[in-house]
Amino acid sequence: SRSAMDHQPKFFENLSGTGKAIGVLTSGGDAQGMNAAVRAVVRMGIYVKAKVYFVYEGYQGMVDGGDNIVEVSWESVSSILQVGGTVIGSARCKSFRTREGRLQAAFNLVQRGITNLCVIGGDGSLTGANLFREEWSGLLEELARNGKIDAEAVKKYAYLNIVGMVGSIDNDFCGTDMTIGTDSALHRIIEVVDAIMTTAQSHQRTFVLEVMGRHCGYLALVSALACGADWVFIPEYPPEEGWEDSMCVKLSENRARKKRLNIIIVAEGAIDCHNKPITSEKVKDLVVQRLGFDTRVTILGHVQRGGTPSAFDRILASRMGVEAVLALLEATPDTPACVVSLSGNQAVRLPLMECVQMTQEVQKAMDEGRFLEAVRLRGRSFENNLNTYKLLSHKKIDADLPKTNFNVAVLNVGAPAAGMNAAVRAAVRVGITEGHKMFAVIDGFEGFARGKIKEISWGDVGGWTGQGGSILGTKRTLPAKYLEKIADQMRTNNINALMVIGGFEAYLGLLELSAAREKYDEFCVPMVMVPATVSNNVPGSDFSIGADTALNTITDTCDRIKQSASGTKRRVFIIETMGGYCGYLANMGALAAGADAAYIFEEQFDIRELQANVEHLTEKMKTSIQRGLVLRNENCNENYTTDFIYQLYSEEGKGVFDCRKNVLGHMQQGGAPSPFDRNFGTKISAKAMQWISKKLKETYRKGKVFANTDDSVCLLGMRRRNLVFQPVAELKTETDFVHRIPKEQWWLKLRPLMKILAKYKTSYDVSDSGQLEHVAMLPKEAETGAI
């Protein structure tokens, strides 16, 4: 569907913003990550030589004019990346809803020559912007008639271009997988749930948690999925008649199974099937009256909007901000107003009004009681979350479960990664639902060889989603030296399929096992791998479980270090991150923390580059931003070690800045998993288990399972927009085995972003952006990587 012109790569250096003026505003409810978006728009705008203006207090500031619309500089947006909310303010504005108000706003913009607007807000704010754009020429003509502006200005500023970014913690905007602020809001909710679980555990309590989302149940649904809540109420999927009984039965069953706590999550807009509200108080009273359980209500309220943005939101907002400026530079009078958003892992542009219309369709469907339709319109990712939640939260009674007589073993391999336990829980529960007997292997392939294997039940994995590390235990040992013993164990326990959750060693392990099929029939069974490693270095997948948690750890630490550096002034910190030879953590950490440079193995650097970085920092110390941050991947260069770079910077920076170094180490592998990792781990693992069931049916012949083709040993990875199963044999050609990294890595394309935002001259290939897509109405079969 793409034209032949695509063979000519398009570089942003060829796009100029000279003579253009861009106004940036935040409007509607605030969301964490808005500042990162503002920062990216300002810096990218200045970078392409456009003038950039802040519009303070949203549309109100545009109407009031004066000091509310101010030209800004590069330094104006320094140190705001890690701040929640919006530093340029946001207000609900009555006057912009009137034509007089918009007339005044148009006058204020024309006076400053601003004809490009970047609006960061919810669907209301974006609809307002679109109306403003449609009226623009009429408003200018009216201003000319009133003698406010001359005919020359009407000609010169004839068109208004608008690009929107969706900032809203509810994730209620159709067409975008994730809106800015959603991930951070989930972080706040999960922090609270984790804290409440410990107190509920102590007192055998039931907690009813109310989360935000007046018209959209995304936050409630995903947090329920991420903490394994017992019950969830959302507006899109009201419970069936008689839900009171079924909920109380479920809660008392859980207590009977020795579960000491119950968590019920209620979205503030939750309704029953007659469109009557279901409030948290109502749920509490019900539990107390019917079951007499000690029950408490916690309403999270505005906590969810607060706090520092997560690494995901900072990177999302920075990518969107840069993309928004590109879209404004390329806009013509004929292109419709667009929103920039992420689909899976790819930046896309969508017509603003298509998204708004679809978002309104959802509300209409809910009002008219067409709930299945509402869930479908919310998109693939929402529907998937709902189906996964239903699959994992309620155990069917044994009589209702199918019996397949297949035994499936699950093991963890490699270094620990946050989210592994969520993946094991999902695998075990989906496996049991599909009728298999599930076995857990302790301590990876080594434990397998020693016979450390036991059956694992539905209840055994309760409460696992929030636990960091690997409960099953994990080892880096490869299976090659234990083949005989592992084959014995597979035979003894009659294992018909293997699910391996782990990093690069897991991938190597599967290659070894499939090579051993010639010699051992025991390995002729379906095997699947789910990538889990903080390094994110597994071929065949854009993301791996654990990388997001590690990125948040790095970002949090960098924030603290930056704070200490700005206290002492003129100080540069050199921070070493993990990742083996893979620069993902260093590069993305640098983008999320607003670093000045990131040294990685994938992009060779020499002494000239080091010198250029030192000079760049020397220049920076002359501005008002007197601190520097440099990240270095642990294996980026064997001679330019962290110590070497630290000593070089110290020597060269004498009299201008002093240096400190910090090795982050194993804290990057620990900690409670982030919402993204819990959710990604849960969904990808459930999908892998369903694949195993399908393969078992296909390969079951004459009373036994026999699978020896390449497509029966797969890695399930996220590629751009979809989750795909890829035979490990085919991934060999994509792998650099010496350095344990994929030969091609998507995130290297984002490398110029970090450099642009740190004021380095660089080349940036933007061939991927610029096609305006349309909002897909019907969800496709494939599952996006949106979490």
JSON list of C-alpha atoms in Angstrom, two decimals, residues 95-232:
[
{"chain": "A", "resi": 95, "resn": "SER", "atom": "CA", "xyz": [-14.98, 31.25, 26.83]},
{"chain": "A", "resi": 96, "resn": "PHE", "atom": "CA", "xyz": [-13.24, 29.15, 24.16]},
{"chain": "A", "resi": 97, "resn": "ARG", "atom": "CA", "xyz": [-16.58, 27.40, 23.68]},
{"chain": "A", "resi": 98, "resn": "THR", "atom": "CA", "xyz": [-18.04, 30.68, 22.42]},
{"chain": "A", "resi": 99, "resn": "ARG", "atom": "CA", "xyz": [-17.28, 32.21, 19.04]},
{"chain": "A", "resi": 100, "resn": "GLU", "atom": "CA", "xyz": [-16.19, 35.48, 20.71]},
{"chain": "A", "resi": 101, "resn": "GLY", "atom": "CA", "xyz": [-13.65, 33.56, 22.73]},
{"chain": "A", "resi": 102, "resn": "ARG", "atom": "CA", "xyz": [-12.25, 31.82, 19.65]},
{"chain": "A", "resi": 103, "resn": "LEU", "atom": "CA", "xyz": [-12.17, 35.16, 17.80]},
{"chain": "A", "resi": 104, "resn": "GLN", "atom": "CA", "xyz": [-10.02, 36.63, 20.57]},
{"chain": "A", "resi": 105, "resn": "ALA", "atom": "CA", "xyz": [-7.78, 33.54, 20.56]},
{"chain": "A", "resi": 106, "resn": "ALA", "atom": "CA", "xyz": [-7.28, 33.79, 16.79]},
{"chain": "A", "resi": 107, "resn": "PHE", "atom": "CA", "xyz": [-6.32, 37.46, 17.18]},
{"chain": "A", "resi": 108, "resn": "ASN", "atom": "CA", "xyz": [-3.76, 36.63, 19.87]},
{"chain": "A", "resi": 109, "resn": "LEU", "atom": "CA", "xyz": [-2.17, 33.92, 17.71]},
{"chain": "A", "resi": 110, "resn": "VAL", "atom": "CA", "xyz": [-2.05, 36.01, 14.52]},
{"chain": "A", "resi": 111, "resn": "GLN", "atom": "CA", "xyz": [-0.35, 38.85, 16.37]},
{"chain": "A", "resi": 112, "resn": "ARG", "atom": "CA", "xyz": [2.52, 36.49, 17.08]},
{"chain": "A", "resi": 113, "resn": "GLY", "atom": "CA", "xyz": [2.40, 34.75, 13.71]},
{"chain": "A", "resi": 114, "resn": "ILE", "atom": "CA", "xyz": [1.47, 31.39, 15.26]},
{"chain": "A", "resi": 115, "resn": "THR", "atom": "CA", "xyz": [-0.28, 29.14, 12.74]},
{"chain": "A", "resi": 116, "resn": "ASN", "atom": "CA", "xyz": [0.83, 25.78, 14.10]},
{"chain": "A", "resi": 117, "resn": "LEU", "atom": "CA", "xyz": [-0.68, 24.39, 17.28]},
{"chain": "A", "resi": 118, "resn": "CYS", "atom": "CA", "xyz": [0.29, 21.35, 19.23]},
{"chain": "A", "resi": 119, "resn": "VAL", "atom": "CA", "xyz": [-2.50, 20.42, 21.64]},
{"chain": "A", "resi": 120, "resn": "ILE", "atom": "CA", "xyz": [-1.89, 17.92, 24.44]},
{"chain": "A", "resi": 121, "resn": "GLY", "atom": "CA", "xyz": [-5.13, 16.87, 26.12]},
{"chain": "A", "resi": 122, "resn": "GLY", "atom": "CA", "xyz": [-8.17, 14.60, 26.11]},
{"chain": "A", "resi": 123, "resn": "ASP", "atom": "CA", "xyz": [-10.84, 14.17, 23.45]},
{"chain": "A", "resi": 124, "resn": "GLY", "atom": "CA", "xyz": [-12.70, 17.34, 24.49]},
{"chain": "A", "resi": 125, "resn": "SER", "atom": "CA", "xyz": [-9.61, 19.50, 24.03]},
{"chain": "A", "resi": 126, "resn": "LEU", "atom": "CA", "xyz": [-8.84, 17.94, 20.66]},
{"chain": "A", "resi": 127, "resn": "THR", "atom": "CA", "xyz": [-12.40, 18.37, 19.38]},
{"chain": "A", "resi": 128, "resn": "GLY", "atom": "CA", "xyz": [-12.19, 22.05, 20.36]},
{"chain": "A", "resi": 129, "resn": "ALA", "atom": "CA", "xyz": [-8.95, 22.42, 18.45]},
{"chain": "A", "resi": 130, "resn": "ASN", "atom": "CA", "xyz": [-10.48, 20.92, 15.35]},
{"chain": "A", "resi": 131, "resn": "LEU", "atom": "CA", "xyz": [-13.46, 23.27, 15.45]},
{"chain": "A", "resi": 132, "resn": "PHE", "atom": "CA", "xyz": [-11.04, 26.21, 15.84]},
{"chain": "A", "resi": 133, "resn": "ARG", "atom": "CA", "xyz": [-9.17, 25.05, 12.75]},
{"chain": "A", "resi": 134, "resn": "GLU", "atom": "CA", "xyz": [-12.35, 24.75, 10.69]},
{"chain": "A", "resi": 135, "resn": "GLU", "atom": "CA", "xyz": [-13.45, 28.27, 11.68]},
{"chain": "A", "resi": 136, "resn": "TRP", "atom": "CA", "xyz": [-9.98, 29.82, 11.29]},
{"chain": "A", "resi": 137, "resn": "SER", "atom": "CA", "xyz": [-10.36, 31.56, 7.91]},
{"chain": "A", "resi": 138, "resn": "GLY", "atom": "CA", "xyz": [-13.80, 32.85, 8.89]},
{"chain": "A", "resi": 139, "resn": "LEU", "atom": "CA", "xyz": [-12.40, 34.20, 12.18]},
{"chain": "A", "resi": 140, "resn": "LEU", "atom": "CA", "xyz": [-9.57, 36.02, 10.36]},
{"chain": "A", "resi": 141, "resn": "GLU", "atom": "CA", "xyz": [-12.02, 37.58, 7.88]},
{"chain": "A", "resi": 142, "resn": "GLU", "atom": "CA", "xyz": [-14.15, 38.81, 10.77]},
{"chain": "A", "resi": 143, "resn": "LEU", "atom": "CA", "xyz": [-11.06, 40.27, 12.49]},
{"chain": "A", "resi": 144, "resn": "ALA", "atom": "CA", "xyz": [-10.16, 42.05, 9.24]},
{"chain": "A", "resi": 145, "resn": "ARG", "atom": "CA", "xyz": [-13.71, 43.45, 8.93]},
{"chain": "A", "resi": 146, "resn": "ASN", "atom": "CA", "xyz": [-13.48, 44.77, 12.49]},
{"chain": "A", "resi": 147, "resn": "GLY", "atom": "CA", "xyz": [-10.19, 46.41, 11.57]},
{"chain": "A", "resi": 148, "resn": "LYS", "atom": "CA", "xyz": [-8.27, 44.33, 14.09]},
{"chain": "A", "resi": 149, "resn": "ILE", "atom": "CA", "xyz": [-5.89, 42.90, 11.44]},
{"chain": "A", "resi": 150, "resn": "ASP", "atom": "CA", "xyz": [-5.07, 43.92, 7.88]},
{"chain": "A", "resi": 151, "resn": "ALA", "atom": "CA", "xyz": [-5.83, 42.06, 4.65]},
{"chain": "A", "resi": 152, "resn": "GLU", "atom": "CA", "xyz": [-2.14, 41.14, 4.37]},
{"chain": "A", "resi": 153, "resn": "ALA", "atom": "CA", "xyz": [-2.33, 39.13, 7.61]},
{"chain": "A", "resi": 154, "resn": "VAL", "atom": "CA", "xyz": [-5.45, 37.29, 6.42]},
{"chain": "A", "resi": 155, "resn": "LYS", "atom": "CA", "xyz": [-3.45, 36.11, 3.38]},
{"chain": "A", "resi": 156, "resn": "LYS", "atom": "CA", "xyz": [-0.24, 35.40, 5.25]},
{"chain": "A", "resi": 157, "resn": "TYR", "atom": "CA", "xyz": [-1.80, 33.39, 8.05]},
{"chain": "A", "resi": 158, "resn": "ALA", "atom": "CA", "xyz": [-4.58, 31.80, 6.00]},
{"chain": "A", "resi": 159, "resn": "TYR", "atom": "CA", "xyz": [-4.26, 28.28, 7.45]},
{"chain": "A", "resi": 160, "resn": "LEU", "atom": "CA", "xyz": [-4.02, 26.84, 10.92]},
{"chain": "A", "resi": 161, "resn": "ASN", "atom": "CA", "xyz": [-2.33, 23.46, 11.33]},
{"chain": "A", "resi": 162, "resn": "ILE", "atom": "CA", "xyz": [-3.19, 21.31, 14.30]},
{"chain": "A", "resi": 163, "resn": "VAL", "atom": "CA", "xyz": [-1.58, 18.19, 15.70]},
{"chain": "A", "resi": 164, "resn": "GLY", "atom": "CA", "xyz": [-2.88, 16.53, 18.84]},
{"chain": "A", "resi": 165, "resn": "MET", "atom": "CA", "xyz": [-1.34, 14.25, 21.42]},
{"chain": "A", "resi": 166, "resn": "VAL", "atom": "CA", "xyz": [-3.61, 12.45, 23.82]},
{"chain": "A", "resi": 167, "resn": "GLY", "atom": "CA", "xyz": [-2.77, 13.10, 27.44]},
{"chain": "A", "resi": 168, "resn": "SER", "atom": "CA", "xyz": [-5.28, 11.32, 29.64]},
{"chain": "A", "resi": 169, "resn": "ILE", "atom": "CA", "xyz": [-4.78, 8.79, 32.43]},
{"chain": "A", "resi": 170, "resn": "ASP", "atom": "CA", "xyz": [-8.00, 6.95, 31.48]},
{"chain": "A", "resi": 171, "resn": "ASN", "atom": "CA", "xyz": [-6.65, 5.60, 28.16]},
{"chain": "A", "resi": 172, "resn": "ASP", "atom": "CA", "xyz": [-10.12, 6.29, 26.77]},
{"chain": "A", "resi": 173, "resn": "PHE", "atom": "CA", "xyz": [-9.17, 7.53, 23.31]},
{"chain": "A", "resi": 174, "resn": "CYS", "atom": "CA", "xyz": [-9.80, 5.25, 20.35]},
{"chain": "A", "resi": 175, "resn": "GLY", "atom": "CA", "xyz": [-7.02, 4.79, 17.85]},
{"chain": "A", "resi": 176, "resn": "THR", "atom": "CA", "xyz": [-4.21, 5.05, 20.40]},
{"chain": "A", "resi": 177, "resn": "ASP", "atom": "CA", "xyz": [-2.89, 2.01, 22.23]},
{"chain": "A", "resi": 178, "resn": "MET", "atom": "CA", "xyz": [-1.66, 4.04, 25.15]},
{"chain": "A", "resi": 179, "resn": "THR", "atom": "CA", "xyz": [-2.40, 7.65, 26.01]},
{"chain": "A", "resi": 180, "resn": "ILE", "atom": "CA", "xyz": [0.21, 9.73, 27.83]},
{"chain": "A", "resi": 181, "resn": "GLY", "atom": "CA", "xyz": [-0.24, 9.23, 31.59]},
{"chain": "A", "resi": 182, "resn": "THR", "atom": "CA", "xyz": [-1.97, 5.84, 31.56]},
{"chain": "A", "resi": 183, "resn": "ASP", "atom": "CA", "xyz": [1.13, 3.84, 32.45]},
{"chain": "A", "resi": 184, "resn": "SER", "atom": "CA", "xyz": [2.04, 6.24, 35.28]},
{"chain": "A", "resi": 185, "resn": "ALA", "atom": "CA", "xyz": [-1.50, 6.07, 36.68]},
{"chain": "A", "resi": 186, "resn": "LEU", "atom": "CA", "xyz": [-1.21, 2.27, 36.68]},
{"chain": "A", "resi": 187, "resn": "HIS", "atom": "CA", "xyz": [2.08, 2.63, 38.59]},
{"chain": "A", "resi": 188, "resn": "ARG", "atom": "CA", "xyz": [0.28, 4.65, 41.29]},
{"chain": "A", "resi": 189, "resn": "ILE", "atom": "CA", "xyz": [-2.58, 2.14, 41.53]},
{"chain": "A", "resi": 190, "resn": "ILE", "atom": "CA", "xyz": [-0.26, -0.87, 41.69]},
{"chain": "A", "resi": 191, "resn": "GLU", "atom": "CA", "xyz": [1.91, 0.78, 44.38]},
{"chain": "A", "resi": 192, "resn": "VAL", "atom": "CA", "xyz": [-1.23, 1.25, 46.47]},
{"chain": "A", "resi": 193, "resn": "VAL", "atom": "CA", "xyz": [-2.54, -2.27, 45.85]},
{"chain": "A", "resi": 194, "resn": "ASP", "atom": "CA", "xyz": [0.83, -3.80, 46.77]},
{"chain": "A", "resi": 195, "resn": "ALA", "atom": "CA", "xyz": [0.81, -1.80, 50.00]},
{"chain": "A", "resi": 196, "resn": "ILE", "atom": "CA", "xyz": [-2.78, -2.71, 50.83]},
{"chain": "A", "resi": 197, "resn": "MET", "atom": "CA", "xyz": [-2.14, -6.40, 50.20]},
{"chain": "A", "resi": 198, "resn": "THR", "atom": "CA", "xyz": [0.29, -6.61, 53.10]},
{"chain": "A", "resi": 199, "resn": "THR", "atom": "CA", "xyz": [-2.17, -5.11, 55.58]},
{"chain": "A", "resi": 200, "resn": "ALA", "atom": "CA", "xyz": [-5.12, -7.11, 54.20]},
{"chain": "A", "resi": 201, "resn": "GLN", "atom": "CA", "xyz": [-2.99, -10.26, 54.53]},
{"chain": "A", "resi": 202, "resn": "SER", "atom": "CA", "xyz": [-2.39, -9.49, 58.22]},
{"chain": "A", "resi": 203, "resn": "HIS", "atom": "CA", "xyz": [-6.05, -9.00, 59.12]},
{"chain": "A", "resi": 204, "resn": "GLN", "atom": "CA", "xyz": [-7.81, -11.32, 56.65]},
{"chain": "A", "resi": 205, "resn": "ARG", "atom": "CA", "xyz": [-9.61, -8.31, 55.21]},
{"chain": "A", "resi": 206, "resn": "THR", "atom": "CA", "xyz": [-11.52, -7.59, 52.06]},
{"chain": "A", "resi": 207, "resn": "PHE", "atom": "CA", "xyz": [-10.60, -4.35, 50.31]},
{"chain": "A", "resi": 208, "resn": "VAL", "atom": "CA", "xyz": [-12.75, -2.49, 47.83]},
{"chain": "A", "resi": 209, "resn": "LEU", "atom": "CA", "xyz": [-10.61, -0.12, 45.76]},
{"chain": "A", "resi": 210, "resn": "GLU", "atom": "CA", "xyz": [-12.14, 2.62, 43.68]},
{"chain": "A", "resi": 211, "resn": "VAL", "atom": "CA", "xyz": [-10.05, 3.80, 40.74]},
{"chain": "A", "resi": 212, "resn": "MET", "atom": "CA", "xyz": [-10.61, 6.60, 38.22]},
{"chain": "A", "resi": 213, "resn": "GLY", "atom": "CA", "xyz": [-12.38, 6.15, 34.91]},
{"chain": "A", "resi": 214, "resn": "ARG", "atom": "CA", "xyz": [-15.80, 7.75, 34.66]},
{"chain": "A", "resi": 215, "resn": "HIS", "atom": "CA", "xyz": [-16.55, 6.36, 31.21]},
{"chain": "A", "resi": 216, "resn": "CYS", "atom": "CA", "xyz": [-13.67, 3.98, 30.65]},
{"chain": "A", "resi": 217, "resn": "GLY", "atom": "CA", "xyz": [-12.71, 0.88, 32.61]},
{"chain": "A", "resi": 218, "resn": "TYR", "atom": "CA", "xyz": [-9.15, 0.56, 31.33]},
{"chain": "A", "resi": 219, "resn": "LEU", "atom": "CA", "xyz": [-7.39, 1.46, 34.59]},
{"chain": "A", "resi": 220, "resn": "ALA", "atom": "CA", "xyz": [-9.66, -0.79, 36.64]},
{"chain": "A", "resi": 221, "resn": "LEU", "atom": "CA", "xyz": [-9.34, -3.70, 34.23]},
{"chain": "A", "resi": 222, "resn": "VAL", "atom": "CA", "xyz": [-5.57, -3.57, 33.83]},
{"chain": "A", "resi": 223, "resn": "SER", "atom": "CA", "xyz": [-4.89, -3.06, 37.52]},
{"chain": "A", "resi": 224, "resn": "ALA", "atom": "CA", "xyz": [-7.18, -6.01, 38.29]},
{"chain": "A", "resi": 225, "resn": "LEU", "atom": "CA", "xyz": [-5.19, -8.06, 35.79]},
{"chain": "A", "resi": 226, "resn": "ALA", "atom": "CA", "xyz": [-1.90, -6.84, 37.25]},
{"chain": "A", "resi": 227, "resn": "CYS", "atom": "CA", "xyz": [-2.69, -7.65, 40.87]},
{"chain": "A", "resi": 228, "resn": "GLY", "atom": "CA", "xyz": [-4.91, -10.69, 40.38]},
{"chain": "A", "resi": 229, "resn": "ALA", "atom": "CA", "xyz": [-7.98, -9.03, 41.91]},
{"chain": "A", "resi": 230, "resn": "ASP", "atom": "CA", "xyz": [-10.92, -11.27, 42.82]},
{"chain": "A", "resi": 231, "resn": "TRP", "atom": "CA", "xyz": [-13.55, -9.16, 41.08]},
{"chain": "A", "resi": 232, "resn": "VAL", "atom": "CA", "xyz": [-13.64, -6.05, 38.90]}
]
